[in-house]
Amino acid sequence: MTRVLVTGGAGYLGSTLVPALLERGFGVTVVDNFMYDQDSLSACCYHKAFALVRGDVRSMAVMRPLAALVGAPLCDRDPLAATSTNKQAIVDMLSEISREQRVLLPVTNSGYGVGETGKFCTEETPIRPVSLYGRDKVEVERVLLDRHPSALSFRLATVFGMSPRMRLDLLVNDFTYRACTDRFIVLFESHFKRNFIHVRDVARAFLHGIEHFESMKGEIYNVGLSDANISKRELCDRIAAHVPEFVVHDSDIGKDPDKRDYIVSNEKVERTGYRPAFTLDDGIAELVKGFAMIRNSKYSNV
């Protein structure tokens, strides 16, 4: 049995990916510090191929014994903690694994920062991250491909959709939650664009990368919905089609602290045979149902 190590496996992405890996017959070991007191992997505990380590990925005493497993998906409020987790912990782990091991790394396409109007960002587009998170992820990707040229990196679009460990601070999730609860939103710089992808399609991308690793290794791939390079205002219009009472107000006063504004080409990963299965409207409809259950802010991550 092939074993997969998933760091942060109880989080928003991990808690969707881990069950999918188990269903495909992989043994899965998760490392997570459970900082949000989540129980998002409770449904996996029955599985004999599932193992869990409660610990901090920044501790090599925790990670060194696990480095022999196959590597998998491994802030401004606390920049030291953010960098030590998002960058240094992964860099340290990479120094412990062999060059023969497979590493699939999720980073973010936010590294594109501010793109050129009307021009799609490809994997060759110069990186210009506008946030600490983006800068850390770009550096991890560089170190990974320098040290492990057979690894591969997925630059993920902004993720949306329901997950066992939910997050409300992601743009589609946030705006849909506001539509369902407040019924209104005030937008700053509503013309800013970005790309989106469903959380289950992220899990599918990793399964696709594992299955086609030999033909995909050593490369970077954008992963997003090619028909969802849209502005914040366009996103709100899509949400309003599902929540007719949603009122959207564009404000000329104030600035968006998140300055990302770009459109992304996902053609490279699509050439490998990968296609998303969930549309943006699928995700919005799913979120509207989910938010009938969620009525508090414990999932905000902020």
mmCIF file of C-alpha atoms in Angstrom:
data_model
loop_
_atom_site.group_PDB
_atom_site.id
_atom_site.type_symbol
_atom_site.label_atom_id
_atom_site.label_comp_id
_atom_site.label_asym_id
_atom_site.label_seq_id
_atom_site.Cartn_x
_atom_site.Cartn_y
_atom_site.Cartn_z
ATOM 1 C CA MET A 1 0.000 0.000 0.000
ATOM 2 C CA THR A 2 1.293 3.447 -0.934
ATOM 3 C CA ARG A 3 1.225 5.825 2.020
ATOM 4 C CA VAL A 4 0.604 9.538 1.700
ATOM 5 C CA LEU A 5 1.579 12.185 4.248
ATOM 6 C CA VAL A 6 -0.827 15.123 4.366
ATOM 7 C CA THR A 7 0.282 18.055 6.481
ATOM 8 C CA GLY A 8 -2.562 20.234 7.752
ATOM 9 C CA GLY A 9 -4.820 17.351 6.786
ATOM 10 C CA ALA A 10 -7.646 18.425 9.103
ATOM 11 C CA GLY A 11 -7.955 21.779 7.358
ATOM 12 C CA TYR A 12 -10.245 23.059 4.618
ATOM 13 C CA LEU A 13 -8.461 21.319 1.741
ATOM 14 C CA GLY A 14 -7.055 18.377 3.671
ATOM 15 C CA SER A 15 -10.340 17.255 5.189
ATOM 16 C CA THR A 16 -11.745 16.957 1.666
ATOM 17 C CA LEU A 17 -8.631 15.309 0.196
ATOM 18 C CA VAL A 18 -7.992 12.731 2.944
ATOM 19 C CA PRO A 19 -11.287 10.810 2.502
ATOM 20 C CA ALA A 20 -10.757 10.845 -1.268
ATOM 21 C CA LEU A 21 -7.281 9.328 -0.862
ATOM 22 C CA LEU A 22 -8.602 6.633 1.470
ATOM 23 C CA GLU A 23 -11.354 5.786 -1.008
ATOM 24 C CA ARG A 24 -8.681 5.293 -3.687
ATOM 25 C CA GLY A 25 -6.859 2.757 -1.525
ATOM 26 C CA PHE A 26 -3.997 4.891 -0.204
ATOM 27 C CA GLY A 27 -2.775 4.736 3.358
ATOM 28 C CA VAL A 28 -2.935 8.253 4.793
ATOM 29 C CA THR A 29 -1.056 9.844 7.684
ATOM 30 C CA VAL A 30 -2.203 13.306 8.735
ATOM 31 C CA VAL A 31 -0.208 15.827 10.772
ATOM 32 C CA ASP A 32 -2.226 18.703 12.212
ATOM 33 C CA ASN A 33 -2.113 20.815 15.365
ATOM 34 C CA PHE A 34 -5.928 21.218 15.437
ATOM 35 C CA MET A 35 -5.593 24.902 16.236
ATOM 36 C CA TYR A 36 -9.277 25.483 15.449
ATOM 37 C CA ASP A 37 -10.484 22.576 17.635
ATOM 38 C CA GLN A 38 -11.931 20.957 14.533
ATOM 39 C CA ASP A 39 -13.116 17.357 14.319
ATOM 40 C CA SER A 40 -13.243 17.341 10.534
ATOM 41 C CA LEU A 41 -11.611 13.918 10.145
ATOM 42 C CA SER A 42 -13.774 12.056 12.659
ATOM 43 C CA ALA A 43 -15.493 10.123 9.862
ATOM 44 C CA CYS A 44 -12.096 8.746 8.770
ATOM 45 C CA CYS A 45 -11.094 7.240 12.108
ATOM 46 C CA TYR A 46 -12.769 3.898 11.392
ATOM 47 C CA HIS A 47 -10.444 3.333 8.420
ATOM 48 C CA LYS A 48 -7.520 1.034 9.198
ATOM 49 C CA ALA A 49 -5.341 2.808 6.626
ATOM 50 C CA PHE A 50 -5.804 6.169 8.361
ATOM 51 C CA ALA A 51 -3.254 7.424 10.906
ATOM 52 C CA LEU A 52 -3.201 10.712 12.772
ATOM 53 C CA VAL A 53 -0.379 12.621 14.442
ATOM 54 C CA ARG A 54 -1.374 15.593 16.577
ATOM 55 C CA GLY A 55 1.608 17.898 16.307
ATOM 56 C CA ASP A 56 3.133 20.992 14.768
ATOM 57 C CA VAL A 57 4.627 20.723 11.280
ATOM 58 C CA ARG A 58 7.258 23.252 12.405
ATOM 59 C CA SER A 59 8.711 20.675 14.821
ATOM 60 C CA MET A 60 11.286 18.427 13.211
ATOM 61 C CA ALA A 61 10.907 16.102 16.193
ATOM 62 C CA VAL A 62 7.407 15.492 14.847
ATOM 63 C CA MET A 63 8.192 15.584 11.133
ATOM 64 C CA ARG A 64 11.511 13.729 10.903
ATOM 65 C CA PRO A 65 10.056 10.274 11.692
ATOM 66 C CA LEU A 66 7.339 10.901 9.083
ATOM 67 C CA ALA A 67 9.636 12.092 6.306
ATOM 68 C CA ALA A 68 10.065 8.555 5.014
ATOM 69 C CA LEU A 69 6.423 8.602 3.926
ATOM 70 C CA VAL A 70 5.398 9.918 0.543
ATOM 71 C CA GLY A 71 5.120 13.707 0.644
ATOM 72 C CA ALA A 72 1.746 15.219 -0.242
ATOM 73 C CA PRO A 73 -0.046 18.549 0.334
ATOM 74 C CA LEU A 74 1.949 19.360 2.838
ATOM 75 C CA CYS A 75 -0.797 36.422 7.315
ATOM 76 C CA ASP A 76 -0.389 39.087 8.218
ATOM 77 C CA ARG A 77 -1.886 38.962 11.750
ATOM 78 C CA ASP A 78 1.081 36.883 12.969
ATOM 79 C CA PRO A 79 3.769 37.077 10.261
ATOM 80 C CA LEU A 80 6.383 35.075 12.185
ATOM 81 C CA ALA A 81 3.991 32.194 12.777
ATOM 82 C CA ALA A 82 2.686 32.428 9.221
ATOM 83 C CA THR A 83 6.142 32.270 7.658
ATOM 84 C CA SER A 84 7.359 29.524 9.959
ATOM 85 C CA THR A 85 4.337 27.406 9.015
ATOM 86 C CA ASN A 86 3.794 28.314 5.373
ATOM 87 C CA LYS A 87 7.448 28.362 4.361
ATOM 88 C CA GLN A 88 10.092 27.249 6.842
ATOM 89 C CA ALA A 89 8.308 24.108 8.061
ATOM 90 C CA ILE A 90 7.960 22.816 4.508
ATOM 91 C CA VAL A 91 11.524 23.768 3.568
ATOM 92 C CA ASP A 92 12.784 21.904 6.646
ATOM 93 C CA MET A 93 10.718 18.838 5.771
ATOM 94 C CA LEU A 94 12.026 18.813 2.212
ATOM 95 C CA SER A 95 15.561 18.509 3.563
ATOM 96 C CA GLU A 96 14.570 15.237 5.289
ATOM 97 C CA ILE A 97 13.017 13.341 2.387
ATOM 98 C CA SER A 98 14.783 11.450 -0.371
ATOM 99 C CA ARG A 99 14.941 12.652 -3.956
ATOM 100 C CA GLU A 100 13.068 9.517 -5.015
ATOM 101 C CA GLN A 101 9.984 10.416 -3.038
ATOM 102 C CA ARG A 102 7.048 12.081 -4.708
ATOM 103 C CA VAL A 103 6.044 15.537 -3.544
ATOM 104 C CA LEU A 104 2.870 17.311 -4.643
ATOM 105 C CA LEU A 105 2.702 20.832 -3.298
ATOM 106 C CA PRO A 106 -0.344 23.124 -3.145
ATOM 107 C CA VAL A 107 0.564 26.773 -3.469
ATOM 108 C CA THR A 108 -1.521 29.709 -4.626
ATOM 109 C CA ASN A 109 -1.926 31.567 -7.885
ATOM 110 C CA SER A 110 -2.119 34.759 -5.803
ATOM 111 C CA GLY A 111 1.600 35.064 -6.568
ATOM 112 C CA TYR A 112 0.590 36.635 -9.884
ATOM 113 C CA GLY A 113 -0.399 39.715 -7.877
ATOM 114 C CA VAL A 114 -1.626 42.281 -10.368
ATOM 115 C CA GLY A 115 -1.773 41.030 -13.934
ATOM 116 C CA GLU A 116 -1.919 42.874 -17.221
ATOM 117 C CA THR A 117 -5.426 43.836 -18.298
ATOM 118 C CA GLY A 118 -6.894 41.231 -20.617
ATOM 119 C CA LYS A 119 -3.797 39.008 -20.497
ATOM 120 C CA PHE A 120 -3.988 35.545 -18.959
ATOM 121 C CA CYS A 121 -1.359 34.542 -16.422
ATOM 122 C CA THR A 122 0.360 31.296 -17.361
ATOM 123 C CA GLU A 123 2.906 29.267 -15.441
ATOM 124 C CA GLU A 124 5.614 31.342 -17.178
ATOM 125 C CA THR A 125 4.170 34.698 -16.114
ATOM 126 C CA PRO A 126 6.508 36.642 -13.776
ATOM 127 C CA ILE A 127 5.549 36.251 -10.116
ATOM 128 C CA ARG A 128 4.609 39.436 -8.247
ATOM 129 C CA PRO A 129 2.970 38.446 -4.947
ATOM 130 C CA VAL A 130 1.293 41.256 -3.015
ATOM 131 C CA SER A 131 0.934 39.480 0.342
ATOM 132 C CA LEU A 132 3.161 37.723 2.864
ATOM 133 C CA TYR A 133 1.241 34.495 2.226
ATOM 134 C CA GLY A 134 1.864 34.779 -1.511
ATOM 135 C CA ARG A 135 5.562 35.532 -1.044
ATOM 136 C CA ASP A 136 6.042 32.576 1.292
ATOM 137 C CA LYS A 137 4.287 30.161 -1.053
ATOM 138 C CA VAL A 138 6.294 31.370 -4.058
ATOM 139 C CA GLU A 139 9.529 30.790 -2.149
ATOM 140 C CA VAL A 140 8.458 27.282 -1.068
ATOM 141 C CA GLU A 141 7.676 26.413 -4.671
ATOM 142 C CA ARG A 142 11.101 27.636 -5.813
ATOM 143 C CA VAL A 143 12.909 25.626 -3.136
ATOM 144 C CA LEU A 144 10.847 22.528 -3.883
ATOM 145 C CA LEU A 145 11.593 22.467 -7.594
ATOM 146 C CA ASP A 146 15.264 23.306 -7.026
ATOM 147 C CA ARG A 147 15.769 20.460 -4.530
ATOM 148 C CA HIS A 148 13.305 17.945 -5.953
ATOM 149 C CA PRO A 149 13.057 18.412 -9.724
ATOM 150 C CA SER A 150 10.701 15.440 -9.963
ATOM 151 C CA ALA A 151 8.118 17.115 -7.715
ATOM 152 C CA LEU A 152 5.127 19.031 -9.001
ATOM 153 C CA SER A 153 3.354 22.164 -7.825
ATOM 154 C CA PHE A 154 -0.281 23.154 -8.146
ATOM 155 C CA ARG A 155 -0.980 26.885 -8.160
ATOM 156 C CA LEU A 156 -4.531 26.885 -6.877
ATOM 157 C CA ALA A 157 -7.161 29.445 -7.739
ATOM 158 C CA THR A 158 -9.279 30.866 -4.902
ATOM 159 C CA VAL A 159 -11.062 27.833 -3.484
ATOM 160 C CA PHE A 160 -14.773 27.626 -2.661
ATOM 161 C CA GLY A 161 -17.368 25.091 -1.540
ATOM 162 C CA MET A 162 -18.437 23.166 1.544
ATOM 163 C CA SER A 163 -15.832 21.160 3.456
ATOM 164 C CA PRO A 164 -15.811 19.146 6.699
ATOM 165 C CA ARG A 165 -13.522 21.891 8.062
ATOM 166 C CA MET A 166 -15.343 24.902 6.683
ATOM 167 C CA ARG A 167 -13.849 28.332 5.999
ATOM 168 C CA LEU A 168 -15.809 31.550 5.591
ATOM 169 C CA ASP A 169 -12.883 33.844 4.807
ATOM 170 C CA LEU A 170 -12.511 32.681 1.178
ATOM 171 C CA LEU A 171 -14.104 35.038 -1.325
ATOM 172 C CA VAL A 172 -16.970 32.948 -2.767
ATOM 173 C CA ASN A 173 -17.739 31.425 0.636
ATOM 174 C CA ASP A 174 -17.590 34.846 2.299
ATOM 175 C CA PHE A 175 -19.799 36.646 -0.231
ATOM 176 C CA THR A 176 -22.342 33.814 -0.302
ATOM 177 C CA TYR A 177 -22.475 33.745 3.494
ATOM 178 C CA ARG A 178 -23.122 37.487 3.528
ATOM 179 C CA ALA A 179 -25.876 37.030 0.953
ATOM 180 C CA CYS A 180 -27.519 34.331 3.066
ATOM 181 C CA THR A 181 -27.209 36.126 6.399
ATOM 182 C CA ASP A 182 -26.898 39.900 5.912
ATOM 183 C CA ARG A 183 -28.594 40.067 2.499
ATOM 184 C CA PHE A 184 -26.269 42.901 1.438
ATOM 185 C CA ILE A 185 -22.613 43.687 0.755
ATOM 186 C CA VAL A 186 -20.526 46.790 0.089
ATOM 187 C CA LEU A 187 -17.809 46.233 -2.507
ATOM 188 C CA PHE A 188 -14.535 48.124 -2.760
ATOM 189 C CA GLU A 189 -12.716 48.034 -6.112
ATOM 190 C CA SER A 190 -15.327 45.620 -7.415
ATOM 191 C CA HIS A 191 -13.618 45.352 -10.814
ATOM 192 C CA PHE A 192 -10.722 43.315 -9.378
ATOM 193 C CA LYS A 193 -10.677 39.863 -10.947
ATOM 194 C CA ARG A 194 -9.389 36.454 -9.964
ATOM 195 C CA ASN A 195 -9.891 32.768 -10.727
ATOM 196 C CA PHE A 196 -11.838 30.188 -8.677
ATOM 197 C CA ILE A 197 -11.947 26.406 -8.097
ATOM 198 C CA HIS A 198 -14.157 24.066 -6.034
ATOM 199 C CA VAL A 199 -12.534 22.377 -3.030
ATOM 200 C CA ARG A 200 -13.503 18.933 -4.329
ATOM 201 C CA ASP A 201 -11.870 19.726 -7.658
ATOM 202 C CA VAL A 202 -8.673 20.557 -5.760
ATOM 203 C CA ALA A 203 -8.795 17.061 -4.248
ATOM 204 C CA ARG A 204 -9.412 15.660 -7.726
ATOM 205 C CA ALA A 205 -6.388 17.578 -9.035
ATOM 206 C CA PHE A 206 -4.133 15.883 -6.474
ATOM 207 C CA LEU A 207 -5.548 12.463 -7.287
ATOM 208 C CA HIS A 208 -4.951 13.250 -10.964
ATOM 209 C CA GLY A 209 -1.387 14.333 -10.206
ATOM 210 C CA ILE A 210 -0.679 11.117 -8.308
ATOM 211 C CA GLU A 211 -2.151 8.990 -11.075
ATOM 212 C CA HIS A 212 -0.235 10.811 -13.833
ATOM 213 C CA PHE A 213 2.844 11.717 -11.817
ATOM 214 C CA GLU A 214 5.454 10.399 -14.255
ATOM 215 C CA SER A 215 4.146 12.510 -17.122
ATOM 216 C CA MET A 216 3.465 15.601 -14.984
ATOM 217 C CA LYS A 217 6.471 15.711 -12.632
ATOM 218 C CA GLY A 218 8.897 18.596 -12.579
ATOM 219 C CA GLU A 219 6.260 21.107 -13.594
ATOM 220 C CA ILE A 220 4.007 23.832 -12.243
ATOM 221 C CA TYR A 221 0.290 23.786 -13.031
ATOM 222 C CA ASN A 222 -2.389 26.421 -12.562
ATOM 223 C CA VAL A 223 -5.585 24.778 -11.278
ATOM 224 C CA GLY A 224 -8.804 26.712 -11.663
ATOM 225 C CA LEU A 225 -12.078 27.026 -13.540
ATOM 226 C CA SER A 226 -11.324 28.407 -16.988
ATOM 227 C CA ASP A 227 -14.816 29.922 -17.214
ATOM 228 C CA ALA A 228 -14.531 31.596 -13.813
ATOM 229 C CA ASN A 229 -12.033 34.408 -14.323
ATOM 230 C CA ILE A 230 -14.450 36.997 -13.004
ATOM 231 C CA SER A 231 -14.591 40.223 -11.016
ATOM 232 C CA LYS A 232 -15.965 40.603 -7.522
ATOM 233 C CA ARG A 233 -19.006 42.380 -8.961
ATOM 234 C CA GLU A 234 -19.610 39.559 -11.436
ATOM 235 C CA LEU A 235 -19.311 37.060 -8.590
ATOM 236 C CA CYS A 236 -21.966 38.931 -6.616
ATOM 237 C CA ASP A 237 -24.267 38.926 -9.642
ATOM 238 C CA ARG A 238 -23.881 35.143 -9.861
ATOM 239 C CA ILE A 239 -24.709 34.809 -6.156
ATOM 240 C CA ALA A 240 -27.732 37.098 -6.534
ATOM 241 C CA ALA A 241 -29.140 34.644 -9.091
ATOM 242 C CA HIS A 242 -29.329 32.128 -6.228
ATOM 243 C CA VAL A 243 -30.246 34.609 -3.469
ATOM 244 C CA PRO A 244 -32.559 37.193 -5.118
ATOM 245 C CA GLU A 245 -32.769 39.293 -1.929
ATOM 246 C CA PHE A 246 -29.002 39.962 -2.089
ATOM 247 C CA VAL A 247 -28.280 43.699 -2.472
ATOM 248 C CA VAL A 248 -24.875 44.718 -3.805
ATOM 249 C CA HIS A 249 -23.522 48.247 -3.398
ATOM 250 C CA ASP A 250 -20.394 49.458 -5.191
ATOM 251 C CA SER A 251 -18.492 52.018 -3.139
ATOM 252 C CA ASP A 252 -16.064 54.563 -4.546
ATOM 253 C CA ILE A 253 -14.776 55.247 -1.043
ATOM 254 C CA GLY A 254 -12.242 52.895 0.442
ATOM 255 C CA LYS A 255 -9.726 50.419 -0.881
ATOM 256 C CA ASP A 256 -9.606 46.646 -0.903
ATOM 257 C CA PRO A 257 -6.620 45.549 1.255
ATOM 258 C CA ASP A 258 -6.315 42.477 -0.995
ATOM 259 C CA LYS A 259 -4.893 43.987 -4.183
ATOM 260 C CA ARG A 260 -4.931 40.835 -6.318
ATOM 261 C CA ASP A 261 -6.293 41.465 -9.797
ATOM 262 C CA TYR A 262 -5.529 38.943 -12.550
ATOM 263 C CA ILE A 263 -6.980 36.295 -14.855
ATOM 264 C CA VAL A 264 -5.432 32.855 -15.191
ATOM 265 C CA SER A 265 -4.959 30.258 -17.918
ATOM 266 C CA ASN A 266 -5.493 26.667 -16.799
ATOM 267 C CA GLU A 267 -4.752 25.256 -20.249
ATOM 268 C CA LYS A 268 -1.572 23.448 -19.168
ATOM 269 C CA VAL A 269 -3.242 21.193 -16.601
ATOM 270 C CA GLU A 270 -6.207 20.662 -18.913
ATOM 271 C CA ARG A 271 -3.829 19.283 -21.548
ATOM 272 C CA THR A 272 -2.964 16.486 -19.096
ATOM 273 C CA GLY A 273 -6.609 15.384 -19.104
ATOM 274 C CA TYR A 274 -7.744 17.112 -15.917
ATOM 275 C CA ARG A 275 -11.107 18.879 -15.983
ATOM 276 C CA PRO A 276 -13.011 20.399 -13.040
ATOM 277 C CA ALA A 277 -16.292 18.667 -12.245
ATOM 278 C CA PHE A 278 -17.984 21.495 -10.301
ATOM 279 C CA THR A 279 -19.018 24.868 -11.715
ATOM 280 C CA LEU A 280 -19.097 28.123 -9.807
ATOM 281 C CA ASP A 281 -22.900 27.947 -9.750
ATOM 282 C CA ASP A 282 -22.739 24.393 -8.395
ATOM 283 C CA GLY A 283 -20.637 25.707 -5.525
ATOM 284 C CA ILE A 284 -22.870 28.689 -4.795
ATOM 285 C CA ALA A 285 -25.973 26.473 -4.689
ATOM 286 C CA GLU A 286 -24.134 24.082 -2.355
ATOM 287 C CA LEU A 287 -23.056 26.928 -0.083
ATOM 288 C CA VAL A 288 -26.579 28.334 0.135
ATOM 289 C CA LYS A 289 -27.737 24.948 1.446
ATOM 290 C CA GLY A 290 -24.755 24.680 3.776
ATOM 291 C CA PHE A 291 -25.263 28.110 5.277
ATOM 292 C CA ALA A 292 -28.689 27.048 6.500
ATOM 293 C CA MET A 293 -26.616 25.056 9.041
ATOM 294 C CA ILE A 294 -23.773 27.504 9.699
ATOM 295 C CA ARG A 295 -24.752 30.619 11.661
ATOM 296 C CA ASN A 296 -21.622 31.688 13.514
ATOM 297 C CA SER A 297 -18.097 32.919 12.862
ATOM 298 C CA LYS A 298 -16.003 30.038 14.195
ATOM 299 C CA TYR A 299 -15.075 29.135 10.621
ATOM 300 C CA SER A 300 -13.727 32.547 9.682
ATOM 301 C CA ASN A 301 -9.962 31.944 10.219
ATOM 302 C CA VAL A 302 -9.624 35.656 10.983
#
